[in-house]
Tab-separated table of C-alpha atoms and ligand atoms in Angstrom:
chain	number	residue	atom	x	y	z
A	25	MET	CA	-129.082	262.630	99.258
A	26	ALA	CA	-129.860	262.199	102.978
A	27	VAL	CA	-128.530	265.115	105.020
A	28	ASP	CA	-126.568	264.625	108.253
A	29	PHE	CA	-128.338	267.530	109.969
A	30	ASP	CA	-131.392	269.663	109.353
A	31	VAL	CA	-129.509	272.712	110.643
A	32	ALA	CA	-125.754	273.300	111.006
A	33	ILE	CA	-124.921	276.334	113.152
A	34	ILE	CA	-121.349	277.465	112.554
A	35	GLY	CA	-119.952	279.256	115.633
A	36	ALA	CA	-121.010	278.760	119.264
A	37	GLY	CA	-120.646	282.337	120.544
A	38	PRO	CA	-123.720	284.177	121.888
A	39	SER	CA	-125.445	284.182	118.467
A	40	GLY	CA	-124.870	280.495	117.725
A	41	SER	CA	-125.661	279.193	121.223
A	42	THR	CA	-128.838	281.289	121.373
A	43	CYS	CA	-129.896	280.037	117.942
A	44	ALA	CA	-129.406	276.435	119.159
A	45	LEU	CA	-131.503	277.168	122.269
A	46	ALA	CA	-134.208	278.765	120.128
A	47	LEU	CA	-134.338	275.733	117.791
A	48	GLN	CA	-135.039	273.385	120.710
A	49	GLY	CA	-138.495	271.857	120.459
A	50	LYS	CA	-138.864	272.379	116.702
A	51	GLY	CA	-138.178	268.686	116.022
A	52	LEU	CA	-135.036	269.377	114.006
A	53	LYS	CA	-131.650	267.664	114.086
A	54	VAL	CA	-129.265	270.506	114.902
A	55	ALA	CA	-125.448	270.675	115.013
A	56	LEU	CA	-123.559	273.459	116.817
A	57	ILE	CA	-120.025	273.618	115.480
A	58	ASP	CA	-117.031	275.681	116.661
A	59	LYS	CA	-113.370	275.797	115.712
A	60	GLU	CA	-112.436	276.182	119.400
A	61	ALA	CA	-113.127	274.013	122.453
A	62	PHE	CA	-115.099	275.711	125.234
A	63	PRO	CA	-114.426	277.555	127.482
A	64	ARG	CA	-112.738	279.891	125.003
A	65	ASP	CA	-111.879	283.587	125.244
A	66	LYS	CA	-113.309	286.331	123.006
A	67	ILE	CA	-111.875	289.845	122.856
A	68	CYS	CA	-114.691	292.080	124.084
A	69	GLY	CA	-115.580	294.810	126.578
A	70	ASP	CA	-117.477	292.126	128.562
A	71	ALA	CA	-120.529	294.372	129.097
A	72	ILE	CA	-123.571	292.116	128.662
A	73	PRO	CA	-126.406	294.486	127.670
A	74	GLY	CA	-129.830	294.303	129.336
A	75	SER	CA	-131.475	293.426	126.045
A	76	ALA	CA	-129.483	290.142	125.978
A	77	PHE	CA	-131.435	289.019	129.072
A	78	LYS	CA	-134.678	289.869	127.302
A	79	ALA	CA	-133.682	287.737	124.303
A	80	ILE	CA	-132.985	284.640	126.387
A	81	SER	CA	-136.030	285.169	128.641
A	82	ARG	CA	-138.223	285.297	125.574
A	83	LEU	CA	-137.180	281.718	124.798
A	84	ARG	CA	-137.744	280.446	128.340
A	85	SER	CA	-138.068	282.567	131.473
A	86	THR	CA	-136.071	280.024	133.536
A	87	TRP	CA	-133.125	280.421	131.122
A	88	GLY	CA	-133.325	284.177	131.695
A	89	ASP	CA	-133.345	283.558	135.458
A	90	GLN	CA	-130.306	281.286	135.183
A	91	MET	CA	-128.476	283.910	133.143
A	92	LYS	CA	-129.247	286.530	135.793
A	93	ALA	CA	-128.176	284.238	138.641
A	94	PHE	CA	-124.884	283.386	136.903
A	95	THR	CA	-122.216	283.935	139.564
A	96	HIS	CA	-119.445	285.413	137.373
A	97	GLY	CA	-121.439	288.560	136.559
A	98	LEU	CA	-120.962	291.927	138.270
A	99	ALA	CA	-124.193	293.980	138.189
A	100	ILE	CA	-123.836	297.314	136.370
A	101	THR	CA	-126.380	300.103	136.698
A	102	SER	CA	-124.748	303.182	135.173
A	103	ILE	CA	-122.226	304.587	132.732
A	104	ALA	CA	-120.095	307.709	133.085
A	105	ILE	CA	-118.999	309.243	129.783
A	106	PHE	CA	-116.026	311.542	130.257
A	107	PHE	CA	-115.426	314.251	127.671
A	108	SER	CA	-112.572	315.570	129.797
A	109	LYS	CA	-111.608	315.118	133.439
A	110	ARG	CA	-114.327	317.507	134.579
A	111	ASN	CA	-116.942	317.183	131.819
A	112	VAL	CA	-118.863	314.027	132.418
A	113	ILE	CA	-122.335	312.763	131.624
A	114	ARG	CA	-123.779	310.004	133.804
A	115	TYR	CA	-126.643	307.755	132.859
A	116	THR	CA	-128.348	305.327	135.239
A	117	TRP	CA	-130.632	302.525	134.031
A	118	LYS	CA	-133.056	300.054	135.592
A	119	LEU	CA	-132.779	297.143	133.150
A	120	PHE	CA	-130.708	294.336	134.693
A	121	SER	CA	-127.254	293.982	133.133
A	122	TYR	CA	-123.815	292.854	134.188
A	123	ASN	CA	-120.205	292.660	133.139
A	124	SER	CA	-118.717	289.215	132.784
A	125	LYS	CA	-115.556	287.897	131.194
A	126	ARG	CA	-116.628	286.377	127.914
A	127	ILE	CA	-114.722	283.210	128.631
A	128	ASP	CA	-117.242	282.599	131.460
A	129	PHE	CA	-120.369	284.075	129.866
A	130	ASP	CA	-120.038	282.247	126.538
A	131	HIS	CA	-119.263	279.011	128.372
A	132	PHE	CA	-122.437	279.455	130.437
A	133	LEU	CA	-124.555	279.771	127.258
A	134	PHE	CA	-122.740	276.843	125.659
A	135	GLN	CA	-123.381	274.680	128.750
A	136	LEU	CA	-127.047	275.698	128.674
A	137	VAL	CA	-127.253	274.356	125.111
A	138	LYS	CA	-125.595	271.114	126.239
A	139	LYS	CA	-127.900	270.680	129.241
A	140	GLU	CA	-131.202	271.843	127.825
A	141	THR	CA	-131.216	270.752	124.180
A	142	ASN	CA	-130.532	267.706	121.994
A	143	THR	CA	-128.049	269.692	119.894
A	144	HIS	CA	-125.083	267.747	118.492
A	145	ILE	CA	-121.965	269.586	119.613
A	146	LEU	CA	-118.840	269.552	117.477
A	147	GLU	CA	-115.813	271.396	118.930
A	148	HIS	CA	-112.358	271.858	117.390
A	149	LYS	CA	-113.997	271.825	113.967
A	150	GLN	CA	-113.027	274.730	111.765
A	151	LEU	CA	-115.206	275.409	108.753
A	152	GLN	CA	-113.070	275.900	105.687
A	153	GLN	CA	-115.630	276.074	102.940
A	154	VAL	CA	-119.374	275.941	102.505
A	155	THR	CA	-121.332	275.489	99.290
A	156	ALA	CA	-125.078	275.624	98.756
A	157	THR	CA	-126.630	273.215	96.256
A	158	PRO	CA	-130.356	273.116	95.366
A	159	ASP	CA	-130.991	270.349	97.965
A	160	TYR	CA	-128.473	270.910	100.787
A	161	CYS	CA	-125.381	272.785	101.985
A	162	GLN	CA	-122.045	271.061	102.166
A	163	CYS	CA	-119.612	272.121	104.912
A	164	LEU	CA	-115.946	271.182	104.567
A	165	PHE	CA	-113.728	271.339	107.646
A	166	SER	CA	-110.010	271.856	108.064
A	167	ASP	CA	-109.599	268.270	109.377
A	168	GLY	CA	-110.779	266.980	105.983
A	169	SER	CA	-114.237	265.920	107.190
A	170	SER	CA	-117.528	267.201	105.792
A	171	ILE	CA	-121.228	267.308	106.624
A	172	HIS	CA	-124.420	267.984	104.703
A	173	ALA	CA	-127.194	270.122	106.186
A	174	SER	CA	-130.505	271.431	104.887
A	175	VAL	CA	-129.751	274.898	106.300
A	176	VAL	CA	-126.535	276.559	107.493
A	177	VAL	CA	-126.562	279.402	110.032
A	178	GLY	CA	-123.412	281.543	109.924
A	179	CYS	CA	-122.704	282.609	113.517
A	180	ASP	CA	-118.965	282.513	112.910
A	181	GLY	CA	-118.164	286.075	113.863
A	182	ALA	CA	-116.358	289.002	112.288
A	183	TYR	CA	-114.379	286.944	109.764
A	184	SER	CA	-117.287	284.677	108.826
A	185	VAL	CA	-116.468	281.946	106.313
A	186	VAL	CA	-120.199	281.423	105.674
A	187	LYS	CA	-120.586	285.082	104.701
A	188	ARG	CA	-117.477	285.069	102.520
A	189	ASN	CA	-118.545	281.903	100.707
A	190	LEU	CA	-122.271	282.441	100.299
A	191	ILE	CA	-122.952	286.169	100.041
A	192	ASP	CA	-122.403	287.472	96.529
A	193	SER	CA	-119.601	290.024	96.345
A	194	GLU	CA	-120.128	292.695	98.976
A	195	GLN	CA	-118.818	296.247	98.913
A	196	PRO	CA	-116.391	296.610	101.822
A	197	ASP	CA	-117.134	299.433	104.252
A	198	SER	CA	-114.902	302.459	104.205
A	199	LEU	CA	-115.063	302.814	107.973
A	200	ALA	CA	-113.562	300.220	110.279
A	201	VAL	CA	-113.347	299.928	114.034
A	202	THR	CA	-110.561	298.080	115.763
A	203	ALA	CA	-110.155	297.755	119.474
A	204	ILE	CA	-107.780	296.345	122.013
A	205	ARG	CA	-108.581	294.740	125.362
A	206	ALA	CA	-106.533	294.115	128.505
A	207	TYR	CA	-107.453	292.672	131.901
A	208	TYR	CA	-106.170	294.705	134.835
A	209	LYS	CA	-106.214	294.148	138.558
A	210	GLY	CA	-105.878	296.874	141.174
A	211	ILE	CA	-106.998	300.028	139.308
A	212	LYS	CA	-107.842	302.779	141.777
A	213	GLY	CA	-111.023	304.867	141.819
A	214	ILE	CA	-113.412	302.352	140.286
A	215	GLN	CA	-117.005	303.148	141.226
A	216	ALA	CA	-119.242	300.226	142.102
A	217	GLY	CA	-121.643	299.262	139.320
A	218	CYS	CA	-120.415	301.964	136.926
A	219	ASN	CA	-118.810	301.544	133.497
A	220	GLU	CA	-116.487	304.358	132.398
A	221	ALA	CA	-116.016	305.599	128.829
A	222	HIS	CA	-113.428	308.330	128.178
A	223	LEU	CA	-113.442	310.099	124.835
A	224	ILE	CA	-109.893	310.733	123.697
A	225	LYS	CA	-110.286	313.500	121.169
A	226	GLU	CA	-106.694	313.506	119.908
A	227	VAL	CA	-107.075	310.056	118.345
A	228	GLN	CA	-110.789	309.725	117.522
A	229	GLY	CA	-111.407	306.865	119.838
A	230	TYR	CA	-112.593	305.940	123.263
A	231	PHE	CA	-111.001	304.329	126.242
A	232	TRP	CA	-113.064	302.222	128.603
A	233	ILE	CA	-112.750	300.834	132.100
A	234	PHE	CA	-115.446	298.226	132.796
A	235	PRO	CA	-115.300	296.708	136.300
A	236	LEU	CA	-115.460	292.959	136.774
A	237	ARG	CA	-115.704	290.683	139.801
A	238	ASP	CA	-112.874	290.244	142.336
A	239	GLY	CA	-111.096	293.544	141.641
A	240	TRP	CA	-110.574	292.878	137.936
A	241	ALA	CA	-111.402	295.355	135.198
A	242	ASN	CA	-111.737	295.084	131.444
A	243	VAL	CA	-109.744	297.989	129.998
A	244	GLY	CA	-109.728	298.787	126.320
A	245	PHE	CA	-109.411	301.283	123.608
A	246	GLY	CA	-111.332	301.462	120.325
A	247	LEU	CA	-110.436	303.452	117.267
A	248	PHE	CA	-112.359	304.464	114.151
A	249	LYS	CA	-110.324	304.140	110.998
A	250	ASN	CA	-111.357	305.790	107.773
A	251	LYS	CA	-109.967	303.366	105.191
A	252	ASN	CA	-110.266	305.995	102.455
A	253	ARG	CA	-107.839	308.329	104.161
A	254	LYS	CA	-104.249	307.632	103.216
A	255	ASP	CA	-102.821	310.505	105.251
A	256	ARG	CA	-103.000	308.750	108.622
A	257	ALA	CA	-99.974	306.967	109.965
A	258	PRO	CA	-100.741	303.421	111.160
A	259	VAL	CA	-101.509	303.334	114.855
A	260	ASN	CA	-100.201	300.750	117.272
A	261	LEU	CA	-103.122	300.192	119.638
A	262	ARG	CA	-100.987	298.480	122.287
A	263	THR	CA	-98.639	301.457	122.483
A	264	LEU	CA	-101.572	303.837	122.537
A	265	LEU	CA	-103.249	301.946	125.379
A	266	GLU	CA	-100.022	302.085	127.371
A	267	GLU	CA	-99.670	305.809	126.683
A	268	ILE	CA	-103.229	306.458	127.863
A	269	THR	CA	-102.849	304.510	131.116
A	270	GLN	CA	-99.594	306.374	131.818
A	271	SER	CA	-100.917	309.812	130.861
A	272	PRO	CA	-101.408	312.407	133.641
A	273	ALA	CA	-105.193	311.781	133.580
A	274	PHE	CA	-104.815	308.076	134.488
A	275	ALA	CA	-101.271	307.483	135.781
A	276	ASP	CA	-102.252	307.647	139.442
A	277	ARG	CA	-105.166	305.227	139.006
A	278	PHE	CA	-102.977	302.689	137.153
A	279	LYS	CA	-99.860	303.177	139.335
A	280	ASP	CA	-100.276	299.909	141.280
A	281	ALA	CA	-102.359	298.056	138.686
A	282	THR	CA	-101.100	294.928	136.954
A	283	VAL	CA	-101.998	293.511	133.553
A	284	GLU	CA	-103.188	289.914	133.662
A	285	GLY	CA	-102.747	287.785	130.533
A	286	LYS	CA	-102.287	288.918	126.955
A	287	VAL	CA	-103.313	292.285	125.522
A	288	ASN	CA	-105.194	291.495	122.328
A	289	GLY	CA	-106.924	293.398	119.550
A	290	PHE	CA	-109.902	292.521	117.359
A	291	SER	CA	-112.097	294.252	114.816
A	292	LEU	CA	-115.754	295.240	115.249
A	293	PRO	CA	-117.921	294.765	112.163
A	294	ILE	CA	-120.200	297.679	113.002
A	295	TRP	CA	-123.577	298.155	111.318
A	296	THR	CA	-123.292	300.754	108.574
A	297	ARG	CA	-126.235	299.948	106.294
A	298	GLN	CA	-128.870	297.334	105.605
A	299	ARG	CA	-127.148	294.419	103.923
A	300	SER	CA	-128.111	290.997	102.705
A	301	VAL	CA	-127.893	288.486	105.574
A	302	SER	CA	-129.501	285.429	103.995
A	303	GLY	CA	-129.821	283.452	100.796
A	304	HIS	CA	-130.704	280.019	99.458
A	305	ARG	CA	-130.392	277.619	102.457
A	306	PHE	CA	-128.429	279.974	104.725
A	307	LEU	CA	-128.748	282.818	107.247
A	308	LEU	CA	-126.196	285.011	109.020
A	309	CYS	CA	-126.390	286.140	112.663
A	310	GLY	CA	-124.479	288.445	115.007
A	311	ASP	CA	-121.067	289.729	113.911
A	312	ALA	CA	-121.280	287.695	110.692
A	313	ALA	CA	-124.267	289.924	109.841
A	314	SER	CA	-122.425	293.090	111.070
A	315	LEU	CA	-124.892	293.515	113.922
A	316	ILE	CA	-122.819	295.787	116.151
A	317	ASP	CA	-124.214	299.123	117.267
A	318	PRO	CA	-121.962	301.718	115.560
A	319	LEU	CA	-122.223	304.286	118.344
A	320	GLN	CA	-121.795	302.157	121.452
A	321	GLY	CA	-120.084	299.018	120.171
A	322	HIS	CA	-122.424	296.468	121.745
A	323	GLY	CA	-123.240	293.365	119.726
A	324	ILE	CA	-123.848	290.519	122.186
A	325	ASP	CA	-127.536	291.385	122.560
A	326	LEU	CA	-128.045	291.949	118.820
A	327	GLY	CA	-126.314	288.645	118.092
A	328	MET	CA	-128.554	286.804	120.553
A	329	TRP	CA	-131.713	288.401	119.157
A	330	SER	CA	-130.674	287.503	115.617
A	331	GLY	CA	-130.157	283.892	116.802
A	332	VAL	CA	-133.732	283.868	118.106
A	333	MET	CA	-135.092	285.368	114.882
A	334	ALA	CA	-133.073	283.022	112.650
A	335	ALA	CA	-134.553	280.033	114.511
A	336	GLU	CA	-138.083	281.399	113.937
A	337	GLN	CA	-137.313	281.759	110.227
A	338	ILE	CA	-135.869	278.248	110.015
A	339	GLY	CA	-138.980	276.799	111.708
A	340	GLN	CA	-141.147	278.415	109.026
A	341	CYS	CA	-138.905	277.175	106.203
A	342	PHE	CA	-139.230	273.577	107.420
A	343	THR	CA	-143.007	273.902	107.855
A	344	GLU	CA	-143.351	275.130	104.274
A	345	ASN	CA	-140.448	273.051	102.909
A	346	ASP	CA	-139.183	276.213	101.237
A	347	PHE	CA	-135.504	277.168	101.636
A	348	SER	CA	-135.308	279.573	98.729
A	349	SER	CA	-133.531	282.896	99.046
A	350	HIS	CA	-136.913	284.518	98.440
A	351	ARG	CA	-138.350	282.809	101.548
A	352	MET	CA	-135.240	283.585	103.614
A	353	LYS	CA	-135.563	287.316	102.844
A	354	ALA	CA	-138.353	287.477	105.442
A	355	TYR	CA	-135.512	287.163	108.005
A	356	ASP	CA	-133.685	290.186	106.538
A	357	ARG	CA	-136.896	292.180	106.685
A	358	ALA	CA	-137.686	291.157	110.272
A	359	LEU	CA	-134.143	292.036	111.419
A	360	HIS	CA	-134.247	295.375	109.670
A	361	GLN	CA	-137.660	296.193	111.079
A	362	LYS	CA	-136.513	295.433	114.622
A	363	PHE	CA	-133.062	297.023	114.594
A	364	GLY	CA	-132.669	299.038	111.371
A	365	PRO	CA	-134.059	302.420	112.454
A	366	GLU	CA	-132.084	302.506	115.707
A	367	LEU	CA	-128.832	301.350	114.105
A	368	SER	CA	-129.225	303.797	111.187
A	369	ARG	CA	-129.760	306.653	113.625
A	370	ASN	CA	-126.727	305.643	115.687
A	371	TYR	CA	-124.588	305.330	112.569
A	372	PHE	CA	-125.643	308.834	111.583
A	373	LEU	CA	-124.795	310.173	115.068
A	374	MET	CA	-121.470	308.364	115.091
A	375	ARG	CA	-120.439	309.914	111.761
A	376	LEU	CA	-121.668	313.319	112.885
A	377	PHE	CA	-119.541	313.187	116.040
A	378	LEU	CA	-116.529	311.905	114.093
A	379	ARG	CA	-116.830	314.702	111.567
A	380	PHE	CA	-117.536	317.429	114.125
A	381	PRO	CA	-115.958	316.343	117.415
A	382	ILE	CA	-116.515	319.875	118.639
A	383	LEU	CA	-120.209	318.961	119.022
A	384	LEU	CA	-119.357	316.560	121.830
A	385	ARG	CA	-117.274	319.192	123.582
A	386	VAL	CA	-120.080	321.717	123.263
A	387	ILE	CA	-122.644	319.243	124.613
A	388	SER	CA	-120.380	318.347	127.519
A	389	LYS	CA	-119.939	321.997	128.518
A	390	PHE	CA	-123.631	322.348	129.367
A	391	TYR	CA	-124.961	321.185	132.668
A	392	PHE	CA	-127.830	318.763	132.090
A	393	PRO	CA	-129.778	317.605	135.161
A	394	LYS	CA	-129.610	313.832	135.688
A	395	GLY	CA	-133.327	313.467	134.928
A	396	ILE	CA	-132.873	314.997	131.468
A	397	ILE	CA	-129.865	312.825	130.676
A	398	ASN	CA	-131.756	309.668	131.661
A	399	TRP	CA	-134.816	310.760	129.671
A	400	LEU	CA	-132.664	311.429	126.597
A	401	PHE	CA	-130.883	308.077	126.820
A	402	VAL	CA	-134.218	306.247	127.154
A	403	LYS	CA	-135.797	308.189	124.270
A	404	LEU	CA	-132.817	307.583	122.005
A	405	LYS	CA	-132.536	303.956	123.257
A	406	LEU	CA	-128.798	304.495	123.802
B	11	LIG	C1	-112.787	294.923	121.638
B	11	LIG	C2	-114.261	294.632	121.568
B	11	LIG	C3	-115.081	295.056	122.592
B	11	LIG	C4	-116.459	294.742	122.569
B	11	LIG	N1	-117.224	295.073	123.641
B	11	LIG	C5	-118.522	294.697	123.681
B	11	LIG	C6	-119.299	294.885	124.850
B	11	LIG	O1	-118.802	295.344	125.893
B	11	LIG	N2	-120.608	294.520	124.822
B	11	LIG	C7	-121.183	293.963	123.716
B	11	LIG	O2	-122.395	293.682	123.724
B	11	LIG	N3	-120.438	293.723	122.601
B	11	LIG	C8	-119.130	294.044	122.555
B	11	LIG	N4	-118.371	293.755	121.451
B	11	LIG	C9	-118.994	293.037	120.316
B	11	LIG	C10	-119.186	291.552	120.667
B	11	LIG	O3	-117.950	290.987	121.066
B	11	LIG	C11	-119.740	290.778	119.464
B	11	LIG	O4	-120.783	291.505	118.882
B	11	LIG	C12	-120.237	289.387	119.865
B	11	LIG	O5	-119.174	288.585	120.301
B	11	LIG	C13	-120.931	288.710	118.662
B	11	LIG	O6	-121.243	287.374	118.966
B	11	LIG	P1	-121.220	286.255	117.822
B	11	LIG	O7	-121.718	285.010	118.463
B	11	LIG	O8	-121.911	286.763	116.614
B	11	LIG	O9	-119.687	286.094	117.410
B	11	LIG	P2	-118.462	285.586	118.291
B	11	LIG	O10	-118.676	285.881	119.712
B	11	LIG	O11	-117.242	286.144	117.630
B	11	LIG	O12	-118.478	284.019	118.118
B	11	LIG	C14	-118.122	283.434	116.886
B	11	LIG	C15	-117.762	281.977	117.137
B	11	LIG	O13	-117.509	281.359	115.876
B	11	LIG	C16	-116.353	280.554	115.957
B	11	LIG	N5	-115.788	280.478	114.597
B	11	LIG	C17	-115.227	281.476	113.886
B	11	LIG	N6	-114.830	281.043	112.690
B	11	LIG	C18	-115.147	279.724	112.636
B	11	LIG	C19	-114.977	278.712	111.650
B	11	LIG	N7	-114.388	278.965	110.478
B	11	LIG	N8	-115.399	277.448	111.922
B	11	LIG	C20	-116.006	277.182	113.123
B	11	LIG	N9	-116.183	278.099	114.091
B	11	LIG	C21	-115.765	279.356	113.842
B	11	LIG	C22	-115.460	281.269	116.950
B	11	LIG	O14	-114.544	280.376	117.568
B	11	LIG	C23	-116.497	281.820	117.953
B	11	LIG	O15	-116.711	280.931	119.036
B	11	LIG	C24	-116.996	294.050	121.444
B	11	LIG	C25	-116.162	293.642	120.398
B	11	LIG	C26	-114.799	293.917	120.457
B	11	LIG	C27	-113.905	293.435	119.341
């Protein structure tokens, strides 16, 4: 049977759009498919990590330049991690990075795909089911339509249909992270170019204030949930966020601030172990492959890198006309080689700090000169 597309990328977030950009020039007929129409929002902290710029620049330096020159970004050069009001660690970096509302950032990447590639764009098309046959993959959509593609790339986020349909039964993780995000205007005491993370020890989570352009700030709260523990009462993140902003530590800063738009929650499929992210005629990228750093919660950069690496793998599969799961496993290995050691180490640290929160308090009590903090962050690639 003749296929409609060589490659069908499901999901046009950072992973999917980057994969489409990376496939440009390989002589393949590519479709980029999303259930939403762009621009669309995505619940996130909106901190675009420096490594995301490296991923796009690797494809084409002018794309990296355009991403840097993007006018909705607010340059960020440091983070302040508060263990209490007085105990704070500050880290300053040199790698270019900014904060940008995802509705703008993702739209920028999506427009880049439209302008710079021959990708076929299909919006408002929700994948309902995907099946892999020996010769092609069939994608069925909620509007009743279907397409056939030689390869499917699952970039469809945390609740990936591609993953659910094509990965053989997976053990669910016992640890889950959920987070809530609100946009505020008029918070006092925001330092230029500095993201704030406040560890709230009473609830095993952290509260962030990430500044954005024009006096806006992305404010959120993330919580680790041990699914195996039945003794915890369910937590309402919205209520908790309100309690934090009205607590004595923050009340004055939020006194005249206003919430803009809806306050929404979403889950973070953090990396917990090496898992299968490919198979016969398919690959997974970004959140669909659980590529979120477990310690810091960033996933935009990892998603974009996986999009680049998936495109390299697909190019090789077409050259060799081999789409077997055996051939695809080279992608799993490459991903693990690039990110596995760092993510494993951060998962270990995250569990250590969750188990013994006192460690963080002890660390924060010491005075570390700025040079040592920066050296440590660079060495640990935090
Ligand atoms: C509260 C929160 C805060 C975060 N903060 C940060 C941060 O500050 N920095 C950072 O780097 N990361 C952060 N992350 C993680 C980051 O948001 C993700 O890692 C990143 O969005 C992954 O990109 P993606 O392209 O893989 O998936 P997504 O961005 O989720 O994109 C998936 C796309 O697939 C589409 N889709 C889904 N299902 C279907 C379907 N069935 N059919 C068709 N299309 C479909 C969706 O519409 C969407 O456009 C945060 C996450 C959360 C939840």
